[in-house]
Amino acid sequence: MKLVSWNVNGLRACCEKGFRESFAALNADAVCLQETKLQAGQIDLQFDGYESFWNYADKKGYSGTAIFTRVKPLSVTYGLGIDLHDHEGRVITAEYDDFYLVTAYVPNSQDELRRLDYRMQWDRDLLAYLKGLEQRKPVLLCGDLNVAHREIDLKNPKSNRRNAGFTDEERAGFQSMMDAGFVDTFRHFYPDQEGIYSWWSYRFRAREKNAGWRIDYFVASEALRPRLVSACIHTEIYGSDHCPVEVEIR
């Protein structure tokens, strides 16, 4: 089963930059989107053979997630089940026969880290949610997790220390997932690979210079590790300030 995750940074804008063609070329069994920036009825986007599920933020033009899937889920739920977190359209969970697929758009800590405390609460609550699901079947989490875990996961670690996405607290939050028995699927295959990123600022010709960050992930329950076939980051695909990331599992 081939799975793709992509922060499209506004799906309507991405559709004007080749999203439909990229979707077809990826030829995935499920495609998870973050930062769709949509409300219900604002786009008519369908693909033959796929069902789609959408979670919208209360605030217009903000956040939002979606899943397109060829394989019909047993169930689909929205949010974490916590009112504090469930007004921004950030989570969708699709249940399949032998695993849960969770797509998440994790909150950014923002300038001057004004949302860092909230972000750390989010990280704790997300991990508790994933561990709850894991009591029933393994979990595959994907999405823009808004953190570069290690120094090799961004171009300029020293100058970005204490910036949103590379604080000690956010990195520790990600490490807590690893310590709780989850696997960073890209690092499973490429433990020391440098220079492969999934997000680049629109400023300073960052993508042209490959001055990026790896903040988009597939994170799997340890029980899924033997089923991992491949992982890749589609740096060749444009249309957003992020590129799609992929994992294939048996």
Short mmCIF file of C-alpha atoms in Angstrom, two decimals:
data_model
loop_
_atom_site.label_atom_id
_atom_site.label_comp_id
_atom_site.label_asym_id
_atom_site.label_seq_id
_atom_site.Cartn_x
_atom_site.Cartn_y
_atom_site.Cartn_z
CA MET A 1 0.00 0.00 0.00
CA LYS A 2 1.50 3.30 -1.14
CA LEU A 3 0.70 6.32 1.03
CA VAL A 4 1.49 9.99 0.43
CA SER A 5 1.28 13.05 2.66
CA TRP A 6 1.48 16.64 1.41
CA ASN A 7 1.04 20.06 2.99
CA VAL A 8 -0.45 21.87 -0.01
CA ASN A 9 -0.47 25.36 1.62
CA GLY A 10 -3.86 26.20 0.16
CA LEU A 11 -5.43 23.53 -2.01
CA ARG A 12 -7.10 25.92 -4.44
CA ALA A 13 -3.77 27.66 -5.09
CA CYS A 14 -2.02 24.29 -5.41
CA CYS A 15 -4.59 23.18 -7.99
CA GLU A 16 -3.48 26.13 -10.11
CA LYS A 17 0.11 24.85 -9.85
CA GLY A 18 -0.40 21.29 -11.11
CA PHE A 19 -1.89 19.50 -8.11
CA ARG A 20 -4.15 17.26 -10.20
CA GLU A 21 -1.26 16.17 -12.41
CA SER A 22 0.99 15.54 -9.40
CA PHE A 23 -1.78 13.55 -7.70
CA ALA A 24 -2.10 11.33 -10.77
CA ALA A 25 1.66 10.88 -11.09
CA LEU A 26 2.01 9.85 -7.44
CA ASN A 27 -0.53 7.06 -8.02
CA ALA A 28 -0.93 6.41 -4.30
CA ASP A 29 -3.52 4.28 -2.53
CA ALA A 30 -4.12 7.11 -0.07
CA VAL A 31 -3.12 10.78 -0.19
CA CYS A 32 -3.29 12.85 2.99
CA LEU A 33 -3.33 16.64 2.74
CA GLN A 34 -2.65 19.34 5.28
CA GLU A 35 -3.27 23.09 5.25
CA THR A 36 -6.07 22.85 2.70
CA LYS A 37 -7.36 26.31 3.79
CA LEU A 38 -10.90 25.44 2.73
CA GLN A 39 -14.48 25.47 3.93
CA ALA A 40 -17.09 22.95 2.80
CA GLY A 41 -18.23 23.56 -0.77
CA GLN A 42 -15.32 25.78 -1.78
CA ILE A 43 -13.79 23.26 -4.15
CA ASP A 44 -15.07 20.45 -6.36
CA LEU A 45 -12.16 18.05 -6.44
CA GLN A 46 -12.72 14.38 -7.16
CA PHE A 47 -10.56 11.58 -8.51
CA ASP A 48 -11.89 8.37 -10.04
CA GLY A 49 -11.60 5.48 -7.64
CA TYR A 50 -11.01 7.62 -4.54
CA GLU A 51 -13.24 8.56 -1.66
CA SER A 52 -12.42 11.81 0.12
CA PHE A 53 -12.81 12.93 3.72
CA TRP A 54 -12.38 16.51 4.91
CA ASN A 55 -11.85 18.29 8.21
CA TYR A 56 -12.32 22.07 8.09
CA ALA A 57 -11.22 24.72 10.56
CA ASP A 58 -13.85 26.97 12.09
CA LYS A 59 -11.74 29.92 10.92
CA LYS A 60 -12.04 30.56 7.20
CA GLY A 61 -8.94 30.14 5.02
CA TYR A 62 -7.00 28.42 7.79
CA SER A 63 -5.51 24.99 8.46
CA GLY A 64 -7.65 22.02 7.39
CA THR A 65 -6.90 18.42 6.39
CA ALA A 66 -8.16 15.85 3.90
CA ILE A 67 -7.70 12.20 2.95
CA PHE A 68 -8.25 10.71 -0.53
CA THR A 69 -8.28 6.92 -0.37
CA ARG A 70 -8.82 4.08 -2.81
CA VAL A 71 -9.33 1.60 0.01
CA LYS A 72 -12.61 2.20 1.81
CA PRO A 73 -11.94 2.81 5.52
CA LEU A 74 -13.83 0.86 8.15
CA SER A 75 -14.42 4.17 9.94
CA VAL A 76 -13.32 7.81 9.80
CA THR A 77 -13.11 10.19 12.75
CA TYR A 78 -12.16 13.85 13.05
CA GLY A 79 -10.02 15.58 15.65
CA LEU A 80 -8.49 14.28 18.87
CA GLY A 81 -11.73 14.28 20.82
CA ILE A 82 -10.48 17.25 22.86
CA ASP A 83 -12.40 20.51 22.44
CA LEU A 84 -9.26 22.63 23.00
CA HIS A 85 -7.73 21.18 19.82
CA ASP A 86 -10.67 20.33 17.61
CA HIS A 87 -11.67 23.68 16.07
CA GLU A 88 -8.82 23.97 13.54
CA GLY A 89 -9.44 20.92 11.33
CA ARG A 90 -6.05 19.44 12.09
CA VAL A 91 -6.63 15.68 12.40
CA ILE A 92 -8.40 12.91 10.47
CA THR A 93 -8.17 9.23 11.40
CA ALA A 94 -9.04 6.51 8.89
CA GLU A 95 -9.34 2.97 10.22
CA TYR A 96 -8.29 0.15 7.91
CA ASP A 97 -8.34 -3.61 8.49
CA ASP A 98 -5.00 -3.82 10.23
CA PHE A 99 -3.87 -0.25 11.03
CA TYR A 100 -5.03 3.30 11.63
CA LEU A 101 -3.93 6.09 9.29
CA VAL A 102 -3.82 9.46 11.06
CA THR A 103 -3.10 12.66 9.19
CA ALA A 104 -2.18 15.67 11.31
CA TYR A 105 -1.30 19.30 10.73
CA VAL A 106 0.54 20.09 13.95
CA PRO A 107 0.28 23.69 15.21
CA ASN A 108 3.19 26.01 14.53
CA SER A 109 4.70 27.64 17.61
CA GLN A 110 4.70 30.93 15.67
CA ASP A 111 6.88 34.04 15.87
CA GLU A 112 8.44 34.70 19.26
CA LEU A 113 7.18 31.22 20.22
CA ARG A 114 3.92 32.74 21.38
CA ARG A 115 2.10 29.43 20.85
CA LEU A 116 4.82 27.14 22.17
CA ASP A 117 3.04 26.27 25.41
CA TYR A 118 -0.08 25.31 23.46
CA ARG A 119 2.04 23.36 21.00
CA MET A 120 3.60 21.32 23.80
CA GLN A 121 0.12 20.49 25.17
CA TRP A 122 -0.86 19.44 21.66
CA ASP A 123 2.16 17.13 21.39
CA ARG A 124 1.31 15.42 24.68
CA ASP A 125 -2.34 15.01 23.74
CA LEU A 126 -1.53 13.74 20.25
CA LEU A 127 0.82 11.09 21.65
CA ALA A 128 -1.82 9.99 24.18
CA TYR A 129 -4.35 9.75 21.33
CA LEU A 130 -1.99 7.64 19.21
CA LYS A 131 -1.20 5.30 22.10
CA GLY A 132 -4.93 4.89 22.71
CA LEU A 133 -5.45 3.86 19.09
CA GLU A 134 -2.47 1.54 19.31
CA GLN A 135 -4.20 -0.52 21.97
CA ARG A 136 -6.52 -1.72 19.19
CA LYS A 137 -4.22 -1.86 16.15
CA PRO A 138 -0.97 -0.29 14.87
CA VAL A 139 -0.88 3.36 13.84
CA LEU A 140 0.65 5.23 10.90
CA LEU A 141 0.81 8.99 11.56
CA CYS A 142 1.58 11.35 8.71
CA GLY A 143 1.61 15.05 8.09
CA ASP A 144 3.29 18.35 8.66
CA LEU A 145 4.52 17.83 12.22
CA ASN A 146 6.17 21.27 12.27
CA VAL A 147 9.43 20.10 13.82
CA ALA A 148 12.87 19.20 12.51
CA HIS A 149 13.94 16.40 14.84
CA ARG A 150 17.71 16.37 14.39
CA GLU A 151 20.32 18.82 13.16
CA ILE A 152 20.59 16.89 9.89
CA ASP A 153 16.90 17.61 9.31
CA LEU A 154 17.47 21.24 8.39
CA LYS A 155 20.05 23.19 6.44
CA ASN A 156 21.03 25.72 9.10
CA PRO A 157 20.56 24.23 12.56
CA LYS A 158 22.77 26.64 14.46
CA SER A 159 21.11 29.83 13.22
CA ASN A 160 17.63 28.32 13.71
CA ARG A 161 18.08 27.19 17.29
CA ARG A 162 15.11 28.47 19.34
CA ASN A 163 13.14 29.27 16.20
CA ALA A 164 9.67 27.72 15.82
CA GLY A 165 10.10 24.15 14.62
CA PHE A 166 13.58 23.73 16.07
CA THR A 167 13.23 24.45 19.77
CA ASP A 168 14.52 21.99 22.33
CA GLU A 169 10.93 21.55 23.54
CA GLU A 170 9.51 20.64 20.11
CA ARG A 171 12.38 18.30 19.35
CA ALA A 172 11.87 16.62 22.73
CA GLY A 173 8.17 16.26 21.89
CA PHE A 174 9.06 14.37 18.73
CA GLN A 175 11.61 12.29 20.61
CA SER A 176 8.87 11.36 23.08
CA MET A 177 7.04 9.68 20.18
CA MET A 178 10.17 7.74 19.27
CA ASP A 179 10.68 6.74 22.92
CA ALA A 180 7.04 5.60 23.07
CA GLY A 181 7.66 3.05 20.32
CA PHE A 182 7.16 4.90 17.05
CA VAL A 183 9.48 4.86 14.02
CA ASP A 184 10.45 7.77 11.77
CA THR A 185 10.05 5.83 8.52
CA PHE A 186 12.41 7.99 6.44
CA ARG A 187 15.17 7.58 9.02
CA HIS A 188 14.46 3.84 9.16
CA PHE A 189 15.73 3.63 5.58
CA TYR A 190 18.13 6.61 5.57
CA PRO A 191 19.43 7.07 9.12
CA ASP A 192 22.19 9.54 8.24
CA GLN A 193 20.99 11.08 4.97
CA GLU A 194 21.60 14.83 4.83
CA GLY A 195 20.29 17.47 2.44
CA ILE A 196 16.82 15.98 1.87
CA TYR A 197 14.08 18.34 3.01
CA SER A 198 10.32 18.69 2.66
CA TRP A 199 9.78 22.44 3.27
CA TRP A 200 11.51 25.56 2.04
CA SER A 201 10.72 29.17 2.81
CA TYR A 202 9.38 31.20 -0.11
CA ARG A 203 11.96 33.83 0.82
CA PHE A 204 15.63 34.13 -0.17
CA ARG A 205 15.33 31.56 -3.02
CA ALA A 206 15.49 28.91 -0.32
CA ARG A 207 14.28 26.03 -2.49
CA GLU A 208 16.68 26.90 -5.27
CA LYS A 209 19.50 26.81 -2.71
CA ASN A 210 18.00 23.75 -0.96
CA ALA A 211 18.00 25.65 2.34
CA GLY A 212 15.15 23.57 3.72
CA TRP A 213 13.72 21.67 6.66
CA ARG A 214 12.41 18.10 6.95
CA ILE A 215 9.20 18.64 8.90
CA ASP A 216 6.81 16.30 7.02
CA TYR A 217 6.78 12.69 8.18
CA PHE A 218 5.36 9.23 8.21
CA VAL A 219 5.72 7.88 11.75
CA ALA A 220 4.79 4.23 12.31
CA SER A 221 4.08 1.99 15.27
CA GLU A 222 6.97 -0.35 15.94
CA ALA A 223 4.68 -3.23 14.97
CA LEU A 224 4.61 -1.87 11.41
CA ARG A 225 8.41 -1.73 11.04
CA PRO A 226 8.68 -5.22 9.44
CA ARG A 227 6.08 -4.16 6.86
CA LEU A 228 7.92 -1.03 5.69
CA VAL A 229 8.97 -1.38 2.05
CA SER A 230 10.27 2.08 1.14
CA ALA A 231 10.15 5.77 2.01
CA CYS A 232 10.89 8.81 -0.09
CA ILE A 233 10.55 12.58 -0.22
CA HIS A 234 9.41 13.94 -3.58
CA THR A 235 11.65 16.99 -3.83
CA GLU A 236 10.98 17.05 -7.59
CA ILE A 237 7.29 17.94 -7.09
CA TYR A 238 6.38 21.62 -6.84
CA GLY A 239 3.09 23.43 -6.21
CA SER A 240 3.53 24.27 -2.52
CA ASP A 241 6.29 25.37 -0.17
CA HIS A 242 6.23 21.72 0.97
CA CYS A 243 6.74 18.66 -1.20
CA PRO A 244 4.99 15.30 -0.82
CA VAL A 245 6.45 12.55 1.37
CA GLU A 246 5.73 8.87 0.82
CA VAL A 247 5.88 5.49 2.48
CA GLU A 248 5.04 2.04 1.14
CA ILE A 249 3.97 -0.76 3.47
CA ARG A 250 3.08 -4.39 2.83
#
